[in-house]
Structures are given as structure tokens and as C-alpha cells.
mmCIF file of C-alpha atoms and ligand atoms in Angstrom:
data_model
loop_
_atom_site.group_PDB
_atom_site.id
_atom_site.type_symbol
_atom_site.label_atom_id
_atom_site.label_comp_id
_atom_site.label_asym_id
_atom_site.label_seq_id
_atom_site.Cartn_x
_atom_site.Cartn_y
_atom_site.Cartn_z
ATOM 1 C CA UNK A 1 12.416 11.908 11.299
ATOM 2 C CA UNK A 2 10.598 11.466 8.558
ATOM 3 C CA UNK A 3 6.612 12.341 9.361
ATOM 4 C CA UNK A 4 4.457 9.448 7.829
ATOM 5 C CA UNK A 5 0.860 8.609 7.195
ATOM 6 C CA UNK A 6 -0.020 5.089 5.810
ATOM 7 C CA UNK A 7 -3.536 5.328 4.670
ATOM 8 C CA UNK A 8 -4.310 1.044 4.332
ATOM 9 C CA UNK A 9 -6.620 -1.653 4.172
ATOM 10 C CA UNK A 10 -4.648 -3.440 6.598
ATOM 11 C CA UNK A 11 -4.802 -7.241 5.839
ATOM 12 C CA UNK A 12 -1.585 -8.781 5.615
ATOM 13 C CA UNK A 13 1.491 -7.799 3.735
ATOM 14 C CA UNK A 14 0.469 -4.335 5.000
ATOM 15 C CA UNK A 15 1.310 -4.934 9.078
ATOM 16 C CA UNK A 16 4.576 -5.962 7.523
ATOM 17 C CA UNK A 17 4.170 -2.682 5.862
ATOM 18 C CA UNK A 18 2.924 -0.958 9.257
ATOM 19 C CA UNK A 19 5.854 -2.113 11.168
ATOM 20 C CA UNK A 20 7.997 -1.836 9.679
ATOM 21 C CA UNK A 21 7.525 1.545 8.622
ATOM 22 C CA UNK A 22 6.752 2.764 12.735
ATOM 23 C CA UNK A 23 9.987 1.254 13.019
ATOM 24 C CA UNK A 24 11.743 3.923 10.868
ATOM 25 C CA UNK A 25 9.637 6.385 10.617
ATOM 26 C CA UNK A 26 7.022 8.878 12.745
ATOM 27 C CA UNK A 27 4.278 7.286 12.242
ATOM 28 C CA UNK A 28 1.699 9.868 12.645
ATOM 29 C CA UNK A 29 -1.851 8.109 12.209
ATOM 30 C CA UNK A 30 -3.027 5.278 10.528
ATOM 31 C CA UNK A 31 -6.184 5.885 8.271
ATOM 32 C CA UNK A 32 -8.154 2.784 6.601
ATOM 33 C CA UNK A 33 -9.880 1.940 3.650
ATOM 34 C CA UNK A 34 -11.470 -0.353 1.866
ATOM 35 C CA UNK A 35 -10.287 -2.781 -0.565
ATOM 36 C CA UNK A 36 -9.004 -6.415 1.508
ATOM 37 C CA UNK A 37 -11.348 -6.111 4.132
ATOM 38 C CA UNK A 38 -14.062 -4.250 5.021
ATOM 39 C CA UNK A 39 -13.011 -0.936 6.620
ATOM 40 C CA UNK A 40 -14.771 -1.830 9.609
ATOM 41 C CA UNK A 41 -13.370 -4.795 9.579
ATOM 42 C CA UNK A 42 -9.523 -2.284 8.568
ATOM 43 C CA UNK A 43 -10.185 -0.211 11.557
ATOM 44 C CA UNK A 44 -10.342 -2.930 13.960
ATOM 45 C CA UNK A 45 -7.187 -4.316 12.602
ATOM 46 C CA UNK A 46 -5.346 -1.481 12.762
ATOM 47 C CA UNK A 47 -6.728 -0.478 16.426
ATOM 48 C CA UNK A 48 -5.377 -4.040 16.875
ATOM 49 C CA UNK A 49 -1.978 -3.516 15.664
ATOM 50 C CA UNK A 50 -1.548 -0.440 17.434
ATOM 51 C CA UNK A 51 -2.557 -3.012 20.709
ATOM 52 C CA UNK A 52 0.489 -5.567 20.188
ATOM 53 C CA UNK A 53 3.543 -3.055 19.651
ATOM 54 C CA UNK A 54 1.881 -0.892 22.471
ATOM 55 C CA UNK A 55 2.114 2.085 19.850
ATOM 56 C CA UNK A 56 -0.310 5.025 20.260
ATOM 57 C CA UNK A 57 -0.966 5.956 17.146
ATOM 58 C CA UNK A 58 -4.483 7.459 16.342
ATOM 59 C CA UNK A 59 -6.637 5.192 13.546
ATOM 60 C CA UNK A 60 -8.763 7.271 11.092
ATOM 61 C CA UNK A 61 -11.508 5.666 9.166
ATOM 62 C CA UNK A 62 -12.104 6.714 5.747
ATOM 63 C CA UNK A 63 -13.981 5.575 2.224
ATOM 64 C CA UNK A 64 -16.298 2.496 2.585
ATOM 65 C CA UNK A 65 -16.581 1.754 -0.928
ATOM 66 C CA UNK A 66 -14.871 2.863 -4.009
ATOM 67 C CA UNK A 67 -15.944 6.124 -5.778
ATOM 68 C CA UNK A 68 -18.210 4.747 -8.101
ATOM 69 C CA UNK A 69 -17.950 1.156 -9.194
ATOM 70 C CA UNK A 70 -20.158 -1.545 -7.779
ATOM 71 C CA UNK A 71 -18.160 -2.497 -4.907
ATOM 72 C CA UNK A 72 -16.341 -6.150 -5.231
ATOM 73 C CA UNK A 73 -16.044 -9.024 -2.606
ATOM 74 C CA UNK A 74 -12.346 -8.578 -0.172
ATOM 75 C CA UNK A 75 -10.076 -10.494 -0.145
ATOM 76 C CA UNK A 76 -10.513 -13.255 2.082
ATOM 77 C CA UNK A 77 -9.185 -16.234 0.658
ATOM 78 C CA UNK A 78 -5.639 -14.388 1.327
ATOM 79 C CA UNK A 79 -5.968 -12.940 4.458
ATOM 80 C CA UNK A 80 -8.003 -14.921 6.636
ATOM 81 C CA UNK A 81 -11.771 -13.788 7.118
ATOM 82 C CA UNK A 82 -10.769 -11.372 8.981
ATOM 83 C CA UNK A 83 -7.712 -9.874 7.334
ATOM 84 C CA UNK A 84 -5.014 -11.050 9.754
ATOM 85 C CA UNK A 85 -4.455 -14.855 9.009
ATOM 86 C CA UNK A 86 -7.453 -15.723 11.530
ATOM 87 C CA UNK A 87 -4.334 -15.947 14.038
ATOM 88 C CA UNK A 88 -5.699 -14.065 16.866
ATOM 89 C CA UNK A 89 -9.725 -12.984 18.994
ATOM 90 C CA UNK A 90 -9.717 -8.874 17.920
ATOM 91 C CA UNK A 91 -10.795 -7.112 20.740
ATOM 92 C CA UNK A 92 -10.906 -3.786 19.023
ATOM 93 C CA UNK A 93 -14.522 -1.432 17.688
ATOM 94 C CA UNK A 94 -14.281 -0.135 14.763
ATOM 95 C CA UNK A 95 -14.997 3.217 16.426
ATOM 96 C CA UNK A 96 -12.738 6.590 14.450
ATOM 97 C CA UNK A 97 -12.774 10.281 13.419
ATOM 98 C CA UNK A 98 -13.113 10.772 9.513
ATOM 99 C CA UNK A 99 -9.375 9.248 7.552
ATOM 100 C CA UNK A 100 -10.028 11.891 4.941
ATOM 101 C CA UNK A 101 -9.809 14.927 7.164
ATOM 102 C CA UNK A 102 -7.466 13.644 9.594
ATOM 103 C CA UNK A 103 -4.944 13.606 6.232
ATOM 104 C CA UNK A 104 -6.239 16.893 5.222
ATOM 105 C CA UNK A 105 -5.995 18.791 8.430
ATOM 106 C CA UNK A 106 -2.170 17.293 9.082
ATOM 107 C CA UNK A 107 -1.120 18.650 6.003
ATOM 108 C CA UNK A 108 -2.249 22.113 6.362
ATOM 109 C CA UNK A 109 -0.773 21.541 9.250
ATOM 110 C CA UNK A 110 2.893 20.463 8.293
ATOM 111 C CA UNK A 111 2.674 21.495 4.487
ATOM 112 C CA UNK A 112 6.430 19.964 3.125
ATOM 113 C CA UNK A 113 6.609 17.647 6.152
ATOM 114 C CA UNK A 114 4.551 14.672 5.280
ATOM 115 C CA UNK A 115 4.600 12.194 3.619
ATOM 116 C CA UNK A 116 1.541 9.698 2.797
ATOM 117 C CA UNK A 117 1.722 5.735 2.302
ATOM 118 C CA UNK A 118 -0.877 4.301 0.287
ATOM 119 C CA UNK A 119 -1.187 0.957 0.313
ATOM 120 C CA UNK A 120 -4.582 -0.246 -0.569
ATOM 121 C CA UNK A 121 -7.191 1.474 -2.815
ATOM 122 C CA UNK A 122 -7.285 4.815 -2.984
ATOM 123 C CA UNK A 123 -10.871 6.405 -2.838
ATOM 124 C CA UNK A 124 -9.474 7.875 0.266
ATOM 125 C CA UNK A 125 -6.491 10.123 -1.456
ATOM 126 C CA UNK A 126 -8.981 10.807 -4.472
ATOM 127 C CA UNK A 127 -11.705 12.500 -1.776
ATOM 128 C CA UNK A 128 -8.270 14.830 -0.003
ATOM 129 C CA UNK A 129 -7.900 15.485 -3.942
ATOM 130 C CA UNK A 130 -11.867 16.072 -4.254
ATOM 131 C CA UNK A 131 -12.276 18.385 -0.939
ATOM 132 C CA UNK A 132 -8.351 19.937 -0.755
ATOM 133 C CA UNK A 133 -6.605 20.007 -4.244
ATOM 134 C CA UNK A 134 -3.658 21.913 -2.270
ATOM 135 C CA UNK A 135 -2.927 18.306 -0.946
ATOM 136 C CA UNK A 136 -0.481 18.102 -4.436
ATOM 137 C CA UNK A 137 1.556 20.816 -3.418
ATOM 138 C CA UNK A 138 1.493 20.588 0.063
ATOM 139 C CA UNK A 139 2.229 17.029 0.901
ATOM 140 C CA UNK A 140 5.569 15.694 0.520
ATOM 141 C CA UNK A 141 5.682 13.013 -1.012
ATOM 142 C CA UNK A 142 3.015 10.237 -1.651
ATOM 143 C CA UNK A 143 3.784 6.721 -2.036
ATOM 144 C CA UNK A 144 1.914 4.388 -3.785
ATOM 145 C CA UNK A 145 1.718 0.056 -3.655
ATOM 146 C CA UNK A 146 -0.219 -0.220 -7.226
ATOM 147 C CA UNK A 147 0.044 -0.818 -10.619
ATOM 148 C CA UNK A 148 1.565 -3.464 -13.139
ATOM 149 C CA UNK A 149 4.101 -2.470 -15.569
ATOM 150 C CA UNK A 150 5.666 -5.879 -16.990
ATOM 151 C CA UNK A 151 8.844 -5.927 -15.601
ATOM 152 C CA UNK A 152 9.768 -9.301 -15.664
ATOM 153 C CA UNK A 153 5.819 -10.436 -17.008
ATOM 154 C CA UNK A 154 4.802 -9.021 -13.614
ATOM 155 C CA UNK A 155 1.517 -7.310 -15.527
ATOM 156 C CA UNK A 156 -1.792 -7.892 -12.920
ATOM 157 C CA UNK A 157 -2.645 -10.042 -9.965
ATOM 158 C CA UNK A 158 -6.518 -9.785 -10.316
ATOM 159 C CA UNK A 159 -6.586 -10.100 -14.031
ATOM 160 C CA UNK A 160 -3.918 -10.092 -16.539
ATOM 161 C CA UNK A 161 -3.889 -6.489 -16.999
ATOM 162 C CA UNK A 162 -4.702 -5.440 -13.531
ATOM 163 C CA UNK A 163 -3.485 -5.258 -9.323
ATOM 164 C CA UNK A 164 -5.241 -4.871 -6.861
ATOM 165 C CA UNK A 165 -5.445 -2.093 -5.132
ATOM 166 C CA UNK A 166 -5.818 -0.014 -8.410
ATOM 167 C CA UNK A 167 -8.550 -2.976 -9.893
ATOM 168 C CA UNK A 168 -10.379 -2.368 -6.470
ATOM 169 C CA UNK A 169 -11.117 1.435 -7.191
ATOM 170 C CA UNK A 170 -9.824 2.125 -11.187
ATOM 171 C CA UNK A 171 -10.974 5.500 -11.682
ATOM 172 C CA UNK A 172 -9.776 6.957 -7.596
ATOM 173 C CA UNK A 173 -6.224 5.275 -9.365
ATOM 174 C CA UNK A 174 -7.034 6.995 -12.604
ATOM 175 C CA UNK A 175 -8.580 10.207 -10.507
ATOM 176 C CA UNK A 176 -4.730 10.397 -7.556
ATOM 177 C CA UNK A 177 -2.257 9.275 -10.727
ATOM 178 C CA UNK A 178 -3.377 12.715 -13.459
ATOM 179 C CA UNK A 179 -3.174 14.975 -10.212
ATOM 180 C CA UNK A 180 0.099 16.536 -10.287
ATOM 181 C CA UNK A 181 0.843 15.600 -6.593
ATOM 182 C CA UNK A 182 4.116 14.193 -5.652
ATOM 183 C CA UNK A 183 3.518 10.598 -6.366
ATOM 184 C CA UNK A 184 6.247 7.686 -6.499
ATOM 185 C CA UNK A 185 4.478 4.220 -7.236
ATOM 186 C CA UNK A 186 5.565 1.555 -6.363
ATOM 187 C CA UNK A 187 3.880 -2.017 -8.425
ATOM 188 C CA UNK A 188 3.773 -5.681 -8.968
ATOM 189 C CA UNK A 189 7.011 -5.375 -10.928
ATOM 190 C CA UNK A 190 9.329 -4.870 -7.934
ATOM 191 C CA UNK A 191 6.999 -6.024 -5.079
ATOM 192 C CA UNK A 192 6.928 -9.300 -6.571
ATOM 193 C CA UNK A 193 10.512 -10.034 -6.710
ATOM 194 C CA UNK A 194 11.062 -9.540 -2.945
ATOM 195 C CA UNK A 195 10.200 -12.871 -2.214
ATOM 196 C CA UNK A 196 10.277 -13.498 1.454
ATOM 197 C CA UNK A 197 10.383 -17.272 2.895
ATOM 198 C CA UNK A 198 8.382 -18.522 5.995
ATOM 199 C CA UNK A 199 11.546 -19.550 7.511
ATOM 200 C CA UNK A 200 13.069 -15.916 7.031
ATOM 201 C CA UNK A 201 9.316 -14.479 8.670
ATOM 202 C CA UNK A 202 10.172 -16.852 12.169
ATOM 203 C CA UNK A 203 14.075 -15.962 12.074
ATOM 204 C CA UNK A 204 12.430 -13.024 12.525
ATOM 205 C CA UNK A 205 11.077 -14.030 16.458
ATOM 206 C CA UNK A 206 7.694 -11.771 15.333
ATOM 207 C CA UNK A 207 5.330 -13.924 16.642
ATOM 208 C CA UNK A 208 2.327 -11.277 15.728
ATOM 209 C CA UNK A 209 4.157 -11.185 11.841
ATOM 210 C CA UNK A 210 5.176 -15.234 12.386
ATOM 211 C CA UNK A 211 1.595 -15.778 13.449
ATOM 212 C CA UNK A 212 -0.431 -13.626 11.254
ATOM 213 C CA UNK A 213 1.462 -15.026 7.600
ATOM 214 C CA UNK A 214 0.689 -18.629 7.927
ATOM 215 C CA UNK A 215 -2.797 -18.468 6.592
ATOM 216 C CA UNK A 216 -1.359 -16.381 3.856
ATOM 217 C CA UNK A 217 1.360 -18.690 3.304
ATOM 218 C CA UNK A 218 -0.403 -21.874 3.145
ATOM 219 C CA UNK A 219 -2.427 -20.181 0.440
ATOM 220 C CA UNK A 220 0.906 -19.969 -1.187
ATOM 221 C CA UNK A 221 2.153 -23.189 -0.818
ATOM 222 C CA UNK A 222 -1.313 -23.777 -2.387
ATOM 223 C CA UNK A 223 -0.967 -22.397 -5.183
ATOM 224 C CA UNK A 224 2.360 -21.549 -6.005
ATOM 225 C CA UNK A 225 3.935 -24.419 -4.320
ATOM 226 C CA UNK A 226 5.871 -22.018 -2.834
ATOM 227 C CA UNK A 227 6.085 -21.328 1.024
ATOM 228 C CA UNK A 228 7.025 -18.037 1.016
ATOM 229 C CA UNK A 229 4.790 -15.123 0.096
ATOM 230 C CA UNK A 230 5.429 -11.497 -1.504
ATOM 231 C CA UNK A 231 5.168 -8.526 1.442
ATOM 232 C CA UNK A 232 4.023 -5.856 -1.640
ATOM 233 C CA UNK A 233 3.149 -3.138 1.124
ATOM 234 C CA UNK A 234 6.897 -3.183 2.817
ATOM 235 C CA UNK A 235 8.193 -2.797 -0.242
ATOM 236 C CA UNK A 236 6.670 1.250 0.074
ATOM 237 C CA UNK A 237 8.391 1.703 3.529
ATOM 238 C CA UNK A 238 11.831 -0.386 1.174
ATOM 239 C CA UNK A 239 11.694 2.539 -1.390
ATOM 240 C CA UNK A 240 11.647 5.591 1.522
ATOM 241 C CA UNK A 241 14.303 4.273 3.332
ATOM 242 C CA UNK A 242 16.433 4.045 0.605
ATOM 243 C CA UNK A 243 15.257 5.278 -2.998
ATOM 244 C CA UNK A 244 18.535 3.661 -4.791
ATOM 245 C CA UNK A 245 18.068 0.000 -4.851
ATOM 246 C CA UNK A 246 15.315 0.347 -7.220
ATOM 247 C CA UNK A 247 15.418 1.567 -10.519
ATOM 248 C CA UNK A 248 12.843 4.623 -11.832
ATOM 249 C CA UNK A 249 11.766 5.597 -14.507
ATOM 250 C CA UNK A 250 9.684 9.080 -14.485
ATOM 251 C CA UNK A 251 6.434 9.348 -16.651
ATOM 252 C CA UNK A 252 3.062 10.264 -16.532
ATOM 253 C CA UNK A 253 0.389 7.369 -15.947
ATOM 254 C CA UNK A 254 -3.400 6.451 -16.415
ATOM 255 C CA UNK A 255 -5.692 4.211 -15.955
ATOM 256 C CA UNK A 256 -7.932 1.391 -17.829
ATOM 257 C CA UNK A 257 -11.342 2.286 -15.686
ATOM 258 C CA UNK A 258 -13.931 0.154 -17.664
ATOM 259 C CA UNK A 259 -13.940 -2.995 -20.113
ATOM 260 C CA UNK A 260 -11.299 -5.922 -19.695
ATOM 261 C CA UNK A 261 -8.762 -4.074 -19.127
ATOM 262 C CA UNK A 262 -10.453 -2.093 -16.230
ATOM 263 C CA UNK A 263 -7.117 -1.185 -13.395
ATOM 264 C CA UNK A 264 -4.482 -1.097 -15.574
ATOM 265 C CA UNK A 265 -1.865 1.143 -15.004
ATOM 266 C CA UNK A 266 -0.927 2.982 -18.265
ATOM 267 C CA UNK A 267 2.604 5.110 -19.215
ATOM 268 C CA UNK A 268 3.314 6.719 -22.794
ATOM 269 C CA UNK A 269 4.881 3.959 -24.401
ATOM 270 C CA UNK A 270 6.546 6.335 -27.213
ATOM 271 C CA UNK A 271 6.591 10.020 -27.965
ATOM 272 C CA UNK A 272 4.739 9.942 -31.440
ATOM 273 C CA UNK A 273 2.290 13.029 -31.972
ATOM 274 C CA UNK A 274 -1.106 12.184 -30.954
ATOM 275 C CA UNK A 275 -4.626 13.911 -31.616
ATOM 276 C CA UNK A 276 -5.913 12.699 -28.390
ATOM 277 C CA UNK A 277 -2.793 12.728 -25.999
ATOM 278 C CA UNK A 278 -4.470 10.634 -22.711
ATOM 279 C CA UNK A 279 -1.285 12.029 -21.034
ATOM 280 C CA UNK A 280 -1.272 16.137 -21.930
ATOM 281 C CA UNK A 281 0.426 18.321 -19.557
ATOM 282 C CA UNK A 282 -0.070 15.700 -16.922
ATOM 283 C CA UNK A 283 2.740 15.594 -14.173
ATOM 284 C CA UNK A 284 5.432 12.158 -14.622
ATOM 285 C CA UNK A 285 5.981 10.220 -11.707
ATOM 286 C CA UNK A 286 8.381 7.839 -10.873
ATOM 287 C CA UNK A 287 7.908 4.294 -11.160
ATOM 288 C CA UNK A 288 10.106 1.386 -9.826
ATOM 289 C CA UNK A 289 10.441 -0.509 -12.356
ATOM 290 C CA UNK A 290 13.502 -2.714 -10.670
ATOM 291 C CA UNK A 291 14.711 -3.605 -7.441
ATOM 292 C CA UNK A 292 18.043 -5.045 -5.824
ATOM 293 C CA UNK A 293 16.339 -7.704 -3.961
ATOM 294 C CA UNK A 294 19.223 -8.720 -1.302
ATOM 295 C CA UNK A 295 19.760 -5.498 -0.069
ATOM 296 C CA UNK A 296 15.463 -4.819 -0.122
ATOM 297 C CA UNK A 297 14.913 -8.250 1.890
ATOM 298 C CA UNK A 298 18.332 -7.878 3.984
ATOM 299 C CA UNK A 299 16.728 -4.028 5.029
ATOM 300 C CA UNK A 300 13.495 -5.268 5.827
ATOM 301 C CA UNK A 301 14.233 -8.333 8.004
ATOM 302 C CA UNK A 302 16.576 -6.898 9.705
ATOM 303 C CA UNK A 303 14.937 -4.414 10.934
ATOM 304 C CA UNK A 304 11.910 -6.673 12.095
ATOM 305 C CA UNK A 305 14.551 -8.568 13.888
ATOM 306 C CA UNK A 306 16.410 -6.253 15.819
ATOM 307 C CA UNK A 307 13.788 -4.936 17.814
HETATM 308 C C1 LIG B 1 -1.685 -5.214 -2.495
HETATM 309 O O1 LIG B 1 -3.221 -6.196 -3.031
HETATM 310 C C2 LIG B 1 -3.296 -5.675 -1.290
HETATM 311 O O2 LIG B 1 -3.762 -7.213 -1.140
HETATM 312 C C3 LIG B 1 -1.751 -6.171 -0.566
HETATM 313 O O3 LIG B 1 -2.077 -6.332 0.345
HETATM 314 C C4 LIG B 1 -1.511 -5.352 -1.349
HETATM 315 O O4 LIG B 1 -1.285 -3.961 -1.216
HETATM 316 C C5 LIG B 1 -1.099 -5.362 -3.614
HETATM 317 O O5 LIG B 1 -1.481 -5.814 -5.539
HETATM 318 CA CA1 LIG B 2 -2.500 -3.017 1.480
#
């Protein structure tokens, strides 16, 4: 069974990804990062997730702030003031070993075997690459939820240009995407297309997911008048389960790190020669630009329901 590590800023859709991933793959550890919630809260939430589902999976704590920009506020408005929809009293603490060391040691111990799934800002992964550049050749694959490339009009959810995870730490994202790591990007282009309704969540009979989703669904009703939500992060697991459900292009990708487009993911739009080619010699990554919505939804809901 494929060994995975999930690197997360655990909010509501992260919990869907953790559940889906832990049912399908060998989840050998959960690492946390500042993003939807501060890293201590993410660590507590990840431990709570393991407690609820009686999973003996160790949680590791990572970066508490972006690499170099000033930290931006958490997303309590969408995920609730505890990141998990304010549905439970969380009794867990935030004590944990170091996430960056755990990722490095895991990949060193089993080169070519570990898939890392990054569903928060890329700060931890950038730190891993800085400390241990061989991560790029020793990790089996790095699957990232992040970015937006404009398909179906999906250009950003934090600004006109930027998706949340990339916006939160654009320097980390640029460092990671400029590396030779084998990367698949699962951006808003596909995650925004797969909307799960409140009824569909209810039908899973998964009380934890049902309860934590209510706050997020209320936000969606207020914002869009729609009783449903995109479970962005869970699409990384859907991709790993069945990549054929996604249309993929292969391009090098970089990130605008400041100015009005800070956090924008950019790819070369033409082959026109440039004396100042910022993509020169960079690895082409797989970028998902379209998705078989019905197949992905069915796969997710079936797996969550069949427990
Ligand atoms: C991403 O932003 C976060 O709020 C979600 O958890 C997801 O990782 C979507 O843009
Ligand atoms: Ca996330």
C-alpha cells in the first residue's frame, strides 16, 4: 500500500482529505503548518482527528509562520475559530516532535517510497528542501493542493490572482515549485469544480465530517446562496487514487512573490524566446486543469460512506 505523509493546516476540507487518505493509503504521519489556523491549533486538530477515528498516527508540528513575509490572518471565518467548525471541545494538546525532521528522516529511510501530500502553505516543504535538497530525488511524489491557472474562470480565492495556500507563503511555494521534485499540482481549476452538497455529506453517516462541515456550509450559504462546499484538499487523494479522472498538462511553474499579484502561480504561455527566461531549465510539473466531476465525487462519497 502506498505510504503517504499529509502536511496540513487542518481546517474542514483538510479533515476530509485526512479521512479519505487514511482510508485508502498507509498514512505514516501527519505534519502540521500555519495556514487556515495557527500551527499549535493545527497540531491539536490533527491529534483530535486521530482520536476521533481511533488512528494510531503520529502528529508532528511544523512552521509557525511563512518563510519571509509578514504572517496573514487565519481563516476562522470559513473554518470556525477552532478550524474545525466549532463543533467539538478539543481535549488534545499541541506538543509534538519536529515536522521538518520527520519528513526528511522518513524519505531518507525509504527513498522512492514516500508520497508527500501538501494541503496547506508550502513552508514545511520549502524548509525540507533547504535542509535536505536530496528530498527532490528521494520523495516518490509531492502532490500539492494549491494555485489557480484560470480554467473555468478559477483564478484565485484570496485575491484576483492567488489561491489561499500559495498566497499565505508565496516564497515557499516558489522555492518548492522551482525545485526538481516530481510534483503534481491540484489547483482551484479542479477543486472548485467538485462541490459536495450538505445532503451528500449527510449521506456519508460520518458524524465527525457532518458536524465540522456545518459552519463551512453556513458560510457558503451566506456567500453564494449554495448549501454545499468544495472539499479542495480531498482532491489530492482523489488524484492519487485515480489520476485518469484528471486532465493534466506538464509545465514548469513559478509564483509571483510580491506586488498586486502576490501568490499567483504562473506558467510559460508561449515558447517565444526570452533573454530573461524565469523558467529556464526548470522541471515541468503535472498541473491538473480539468476533472471528471462525477467520478471524483462518487469515489469520495463511496469511500467515506463504506466505513
Ligand atoms: C485551500 O485553502 C484552505 O482554506 C483549504 O484548506 C485548502 O487547502 C483552498 O484554497
Ligand atoms: Ca488546507
